[in-house]
GROMACS .gro file of C-alpha atoms in nm:
model
  285
    1MET     CA    1  -0.029  -0.054  -0.030
    2SER     CA    2   0.093   0.356  -0.096
    3LEU     CA    3   0.201   0.612   0.194
    4ARG     CA    4   0.193   0.866  -0.038
    5MET     CA    5   0.121   1.211   0.045
    6PRO     CA    6  -0.245   1.290   0.088
    7ILE     CA    7  -0.337   1.602  -0.162
    8PHE     CA    8  -0.600   1.726   0.017
    9SER     CA    9  -0.552   1.986   0.357
   10GLU     CA   10  -0.562   1.822   0.706
   11ASP     CA   11  -0.814   2.016   0.913
   12SER     CA   12  -0.560   2.088   1.221
   13SER     CA   13  -0.810   2.210   1.473
   14LEU     CA   14  -0.938   1.836   1.510
   15PRO     CA   15  -0.772   1.487   1.611
   16SER     CA   16  -0.581   1.335   1.346
   17ILE     CA   17  -0.424   1.016   1.352
   18GLY     CA   18  -0.110   1.040   1.583
   19ALA     CA   19  -0.300   1.260   1.866
   20GLN     CA   20  -0.560   1.005   2.151
   21PRO     CA   21  -0.896   1.068   2.145
   22VAL     CA   22  -1.077   1.427   2.254
   23SER     CA   23  -1.188   1.197   2.548
   24ALA     CA   24  -1.263   0.831   2.638
   25SER     CA   25  -1.651   0.909   2.419
   26VAL     CA   26  -1.430   0.937   2.045
   27LEU     CA   27  -1.250   0.753   1.889
   28SER     CA   28  -0.860   0.834   1.722
   29ALA     CA   29  -0.977   0.964   1.325
   30ARG     CA   30  -0.833   1.268   1.171
   31LEU     CA   31  -1.118   1.486   0.907
   32LEU     CA   32  -0.904   1.529   0.611
   33SER     CA   33  -1.068   1.824   0.393
   34SER     CA   34  -1.072   1.913   0.043
   35PRO     CA   35  -0.868   2.198  -0.034
   36SER     CA   36  -1.031   2.198  -0.429
   37GLY     CA   37  -1.375   2.367  -0.231
   38ASN     CA   38  -1.522   2.107  -0.441
   39ALA     CA   39  -1.637   1.904  -0.167
   40LYS     CA   40  -1.898   2.214  -0.115
   41ASP     CA   41  -2.235   1.988  -0.232
   42LYS     CA   42  -2.120   1.707  -0.151
   43PRO     CA   43  -2.149   1.422   0.112
   44ALA     CA   44  -1.900   1.340   0.334
   45LEU     CA   45  -1.759   0.999   0.341
   46VAL     CA   46  -1.631   0.789   0.621
   47PHE     CA   47  -1.441   0.485   0.630
   48LEU     CA   48  -1.394   0.217   0.822
   49HIS     CA   49  -1.113  -0.055   0.835
   50GLY     CA   50  -1.134  -0.379   0.878
   51LEU     CA   51  -0.985  -0.624   1.177
   52LEU     CA   52  -0.691  -0.595   1.228
   53GLY     CA   53  -0.614  -0.225   0.974
   54ASN     CA   54  -0.639   0.132   1.136
   55GLY     CA   55  -0.786   0.420   0.924
   56LYS     CA   56  -0.409   0.450   0.741
   57ASP     CA   57  -0.560   0.133   0.496
   58TRP     CA   58  -0.816   0.388   0.331
   59GLN     CA   59  -0.482   0.616   0.228
   60ASP     CA   60  -0.478   0.543  -0.137
   61VAL     CA   61  -0.858   0.527  -0.205
   62ILE     CA   62  -0.847   0.926   0.007
   63ASP     CA   63  -0.559   0.978  -0.271
   64ALA     CA   64  -0.764   0.942  -0.457
   65LEU     CA   65  -1.082   1.111  -0.386
   66GLY     CA   66  -0.941   1.371  -0.132
   67ASN     CA   67  -0.988   1.625  -0.295
   68ASP     CA   68  -1.372   1.635  -0.378
   69PHE     CA   69  -1.495   1.470  -0.118
   70ASN     CA   70  -1.414   1.558   0.251
   71CYS     CA   71  -1.250   1.225   0.355
   72LEU     CA   72  -1.302   1.074   0.773
   73THR     CA   73  -1.102   0.757   0.891
   74ILE     CA   74  -1.198   0.644   1.219
   75ASP     CA   75  -0.974   0.390   1.372
   76LEU     CA   76  -1.188   0.096   1.559
   77PRO     CA   77  -1.147   0.064   1.898
   78GLY     CA   78  -0.820  -0.171   2.009
   79HIS     CA   79  -0.681  -0.044   1.667
   80GLY     CA   80  -0.400   0.229   1.533
   81GLU     CA   81  -0.482   0.554   1.814
   82SER     CA   82  -0.700   0.443   1.938
   83GLN     CA   83  -0.615   0.025   2.060
   84HIS     CA   84  -0.614   0.193   2.443
   85ILE     CA   85  -0.955   0.185   2.450
   86ASP     CA   86  -1.194  -0.175   2.494
   87VAL     CA   87  -1.575  -0.195   2.357
   88ALA     CA   88  -1.824  -0.502   2.453
   89GLY     CA   89  -2.020  -0.522   2.212
   90PHE     CA   90  -2.190  -0.316   1.818
   91ASP     CA   91  -2.382  -0.115   2.081
   92ASP     CA   92  -2.069   0.090   2.289
   93THR     CA   93  -1.890   0.041   1.950
   94CYS     CA   94  -2.132   0.216   1.724
   95ALA     CA   95  -2.160   0.436   1.984
   96LEU     CA   96  -1.827   0.550   2.011
   97ILE     CA   97  -1.836   0.640   1.572
   98ALA     CA   98  -2.180   0.784   1.597
   99THR     CA   99  -1.996   1.033   1.825
  100THR     CA  100  -1.656   1.042   1.687
  101ILE     CA  101  -1.822   1.118   1.329
  102GLN     CA  102  -2.159   1.426   1.517
  103TYR     CA  103  -1.790   1.538   1.706
  104HIS     CA  104  -1.535   1.607   1.379
  105LEU     CA  105  -1.900   1.706   1.080
  106HIS     CA  106  -2.140   1.933   1.031
  107GLN     CA  107  -2.242   1.798   0.657
  108PRO     CA  108  -2.423   1.459   0.486
  109PHE     CA  109  -2.211   1.141   0.528
  110TRP     CA  110  -2.172   0.827   0.372
  111LEU     CA  111  -2.026   0.489   0.609
  112ILE     CA  112  -1.759   0.377   0.433
  113GLY     CA  113  -1.622   0.060   0.564
  114TYR     CA  114  -1.445  -0.274   0.511
  115SER     CA  115  -1.489  -0.658   0.657
  116LEU     CA  116  -1.586  -0.581   0.979
  117GLY     CA  117  -1.631  -0.202   0.976
  118ALA     CA  118  -1.903  -0.238   0.724
  119ARG     CA  119  -2.039  -0.459   0.960
  120LEU     CA  120  -2.049  -0.250   1.239
  121ALA     CA  121  -2.118   0.035   0.921
  122MET     CA  122  -2.462  -0.142   0.812
  123TYR     CA  123  -2.519  -0.206   1.234
  124LEU     CA  124  -2.501   0.129   1.311
  125SER     CA  125  -2.719   0.110   1.020
  126ALA     CA  126  -3.000  -0.064   1.087
  127ILE     CA  127  -2.989  -0.100   1.455
  128GLN     CA  128  -2.823   0.306   1.559
  129ARG     CA  129  -2.920   0.494   1.324
  130GLU     CA  130  -3.078   0.794   1.523
  131SER     CA  131  -2.743   0.895   1.632
  132VAL     CA  132  -2.681   1.002   1.299
  133GLY     CA  133  -3.010   1.053   1.233
  134GLU     CA  134  -3.052   1.433   1.339
  135GLY     CA  135  -2.826   1.691   1.301
  136ASP     CA  136  -2.627   1.882   0.971
  137ALA     CA  137  -2.360   1.562   1.031
  138ARG     CA  138  -2.681   1.302   0.914
  139LEU     CA  139  -2.606   0.886   0.713
  140ALA     CA  140  -2.667   1.012   0.371
  141GLY     CA  141  -2.624   0.624   0.248
  142LEU     CA  142  -2.378   0.272   0.301
  143ILE     CA  143  -2.120   0.146   0.047
  144ILE     CA  144  -2.048  -0.157   0.187
  145GLU     CA  145  -1.705  -0.321   0.064
  146SER     CA  146  -1.649  -0.798   0.178
  147GLY     CA  147  -1.919  -0.707   0.442
  148HIS     CA  148  -2.126  -1.003   0.628
  149THR     CA  149  -2.547  -0.924   0.644
  150GLY     CA  150  -2.533  -1.205   0.952
  151LEU     CA  151  -2.557  -1.509   0.990
  152PRO     CA  152  -2.794  -1.793   1.026
  153ILE     CA  153  -2.907  -1.829   1.369
  154GLN     CA  154  -2.863  -2.233   1.354
  155GLU     CA  155  -2.439  -2.139   1.268
  156ARG     CA  156  -2.369  -1.868   1.540
  157ALA     CA  157  -2.257  -2.116   1.765
  158ALA     CA  158  -1.991  -2.211   1.509
  159ARG     CA  159  -1.865  -1.934   1.433
  160LYS     CA  160  -1.856  -1.799   1.808
  161ASP     CA  161  -1.612  -2.115   1.852
  162HIS     CA  162  -1.441  -2.050   1.514
  163ASP     CA  163  -1.404  -1.683   1.675
  164ALA     CA  164  -1.299  -1.732   1.986
  165ARG     CA  165  -1.033  -2.015   1.922
  166TRP     CA  166  -0.823  -1.765   1.692
  167ALA     CA  167  -0.907  -1.529   1.935
  168ALA     CA  168  -0.755  -1.678   2.228
  169ARG     CA  169  -0.408  -1.744   1.986
  170PHE     CA  170  -0.440  -1.370   1.947
  171GLU     CA  171  -0.419  -1.333   2.264
  172GLN     CA  172  -0.136  -1.623   2.426
  173GLU     CA  173   0.082  -1.615   2.037
  174PRO     CA  174   0.308  -1.400   1.898
  175ILE     CA  175   0.145  -1.231   1.684
  176VAL     CA  176   0.402  -1.271   1.352
  177ASP     CA  177   0.268  -1.674   1.405
  178VAL     CA  178  -0.126  -1.607   1.427
  179LEU     CA  179  -0.120  -1.388   1.136
  180GLN     CA  180   0.069  -1.647   0.914
  181ASP     CA  181  -0.161  -1.886   0.973
  182TRP     CA  182  -0.406  -1.595   0.944
  183TYR     CA  183  -0.369  -1.529   0.596
  184GLN     CA  184  -0.389  -1.858   0.512
  185GLN     CA  185  -0.754  -1.849   0.540
  186ALA     CA  186  -0.963  -1.921   0.203
  187VAL     CA  187  -1.109  -1.572   0.266
  188PHE     CA  188  -0.695  -1.441   0.165
  189SER     CA  189  -0.692  -1.671  -0.140
  190SER     CA  190  -0.646  -1.471  -0.403
  191LEU     CA  191  -0.327  -1.325  -0.225
  192ASN     CA  192   0.012  -1.366  -0.356
  193HIS     CA  193   0.251  -1.541  -0.107
  194GLU     CA  194   0.447  -1.148  -0.176
  195GLN     CA  195   0.104  -1.012  -0.050
  196LYS     CA  196   0.057  -1.245   0.252
  197GLN     CA  197   0.336  -1.142   0.378
  198SER     CA  198   0.361  -0.797   0.331
  199LEU     CA  199   0.075  -0.754   0.502
  200VAL     CA  200   0.175  -0.977   0.769
  201ALA     CA  201   0.463  -0.715   0.842
  202ILE     CA  202   0.207  -0.424   0.842
  203ARG     CA  203  -0.035  -0.606   1.104
  204SER     CA  204   0.253  -0.735   1.367
  205ASP     CA  205   0.159  -0.367   1.461
  206ASN     CA  206  -0.107  -0.479   1.621
  207LEU     CA  207  -0.198  -0.598   2.088
  208GLY     CA  208  -0.289  -0.948   2.016
  209VAL     CA  209  -0.491  -0.871   2.316
  210LYS     CA  210  -0.603  -0.600   2.217
  211VAL     CA  211  -0.722  -0.763   1.857
  212ALA     CA  212  -0.859  -1.051   2.086
  213SER     CA  213  -1.066  -0.838   2.222
  214MET     CA  214  -1.210  -0.648   1.929
  215LEU     CA  215  -1.313  -1.042   1.771
  216ARG     CA  216  -1.451  -1.086   2.097
  217ALA     CA  217  -1.708  -0.800   2.125
  218THR     CA  218  -1.752  -0.804   1.748
  219SER     CA  219  -1.826  -1.106   1.648
  220LEU     CA  220  -2.015  -1.222   1.387
  221ALA     CA  221  -2.181  -1.525   1.634
  222LYS     CA  222  -2.342  -1.206   1.803
  223GLN     CA  223  -2.467  -0.958   1.491
  224PRO     CA  224  -2.755  -1.027   1.363
  225ILE     CA  225  -2.949  -1.052   0.999
  226LEU     CA  226  -2.899  -0.721   0.952
  227SER     CA  227  -3.044  -0.719   0.592
  228GLN     CA  228  -3.407  -0.635   0.561
  229ALA     CA  229  -3.431  -0.364   0.833
  230LEU     CA  230  -3.150  -0.190   0.557
  231LYS     CA  231  -3.413  -0.264   0.339
  232ASN     CA  232  -3.618  -0.071   0.561
  233SER     CA  233  -3.439   0.190   0.643
  234GLY     CA  234  -3.429   0.351   0.323
  235LEU     CA  235  -3.086   0.451   0.235
  236PRO     CA  236  -2.889   0.396  -0.045
  237LEU     CA  237  -2.721   0.119  -0.022
  238TYR     CA  238  -2.412  -0.013  -0.232
  239TYR     CA  239  -2.204  -0.398  -0.182
  240LEU     CA  240  -1.901  -0.400  -0.355
  241CYS     CA  241  -1.716  -0.739  -0.350
  242GLY     CA  242  -1.446  -0.855  -0.518
  243GLU     CA  243  -1.504  -1.148  -0.859
  244ASN     CA  244  -1.177  -1.401  -0.683
  245ASP     CA  245  -1.415  -1.352  -0.307
  246HIS     CA  246  -1.659  -1.593  -0.429
  247LYS     CA  247  -1.841  -1.603  -0.083
  248PHE     CA  248  -1.915  -1.265  -0.031
  249ALA     CA  249  -1.951  -1.190  -0.423
  250ALA     CA  250  -2.226  -1.520  -0.326
  251LEU     CA  251  -2.379  -1.283  -0.030
  252ALA     CA  252  -2.335  -0.996  -0.233
  253LYS     CA  253  -2.640  -1.226  -0.515
  254TYR     CA  254  -2.870  -1.322  -0.170
  255SER     CA  255  -2.843  -1.034   0.016
  256GLY     CA  256  -3.137  -0.769  -0.215
  257PHE     CA  257  -2.901  -0.471  -0.226
  258ALA     CA  258  -2.732  -0.336  -0.556
  259PHE     CA  259  -2.408  -0.486  -0.659
  260PHE     CA  260  -2.101  -0.429  -0.839
  261THR     CA  261  -1.812  -0.703  -0.895
  262ILE     CA  262  -1.472  -0.497  -0.904
  263PRO     CA  263  -1.290  -0.762  -1.143
  264ASN     CA  264  -0.906  -0.862  -1.011
  265ALA     CA  265  -0.975  -0.839  -0.678
  266GLY     CA  266  -1.074  -1.089  -0.395
  267HIS     CA  267  -1.200  -1.023  -0.029
  268ASN     CA  268  -1.058  -0.672   0.065
  269ILE     CA  269  -1.056  -0.451  -0.302
  270HIS     CA  270  -0.967  -0.111  -0.173
  271THR     CA  271  -0.583  -0.236  -0.108
  272GLU     CA  272  -0.604  -0.416  -0.535
  273GLN     CA  273  -0.784  -0.238  -0.650
  274PRO     CA  274  -0.821   0.123  -0.503
  275ALA     CA  275  -0.844   0.291  -0.827
  276LEU     CA  276  -1.170   0.071  -0.979
  277PHE     CA  277  -1.279   0.107  -0.560
  278SER     CA  278  -1.235   0.457  -0.620
  279GLN     CA  279  -1.379   0.493  -0.937
  280HIS     CA  280  -1.704   0.272  -0.783
  281VAL     CA  281  -1.761   0.540  -0.498
  282LYS     CA  282  -1.764   0.887  -0.683
  283ARG     CA  283  -2.001   0.762  -0.963
  284LEU     CA  284  -2.209   0.629  -0.650
  285ILE     CA  285  -2.242   0.900  -0.486
   0.00000   0.00000   0.00000
């Protein structure tokens, strides 16, 4: 992933990545304002990363979008500069996200979430929309990247055991060793050896105990099925999936949402195909 300097300006009056949150009720975040003025009549974009990631994961996408949109990246609890913040479940995680958005933004916004971030975006929209439904900073729509809408009840016990085993490993073993096995999962099969090793190196900065805590708190086993509530919300929702991510391509089709398949991409589209991802965002919003 590129670490180029962004093409946009940062509002230095607000907390940014590299700084502690303003309070325990606000996550570490970075608001990046368009320098061109093109974003004046457009919604802001709020980016939520996946498990093991942080707000910097979206840099290549924001490089492409930052001239046209104000962009807010958030470090989720247990990750990045929010690493010290612990949560118990979806409700308090989404409350933190909503408070952080309301603190930073004064305009309508779209949520753009990947994997865990996508599930949190959907939960916030379906279950806690009132927290971002009024005032200047109100939710206008969602773009979901490789996000699961929820398991049937009969499949949740197995998923709970699955996530508990991984959480125990993150807590008890060197994180490099756990990550070597983590990226052997089928969902990452589209990545080659070099890409996997790069991710292992990047993600090794995480604290295993914090990853374990977040994995337990936001396990897919604890998530209700969100499809119908999202449809009832009336919010526009677009689902992006990689053509090589067969599991989530099937989930996208089954969900009933408008979905778009991104060529030459697997589970993590915004890393594998940031230009195509950004083009879809511009076209859809």
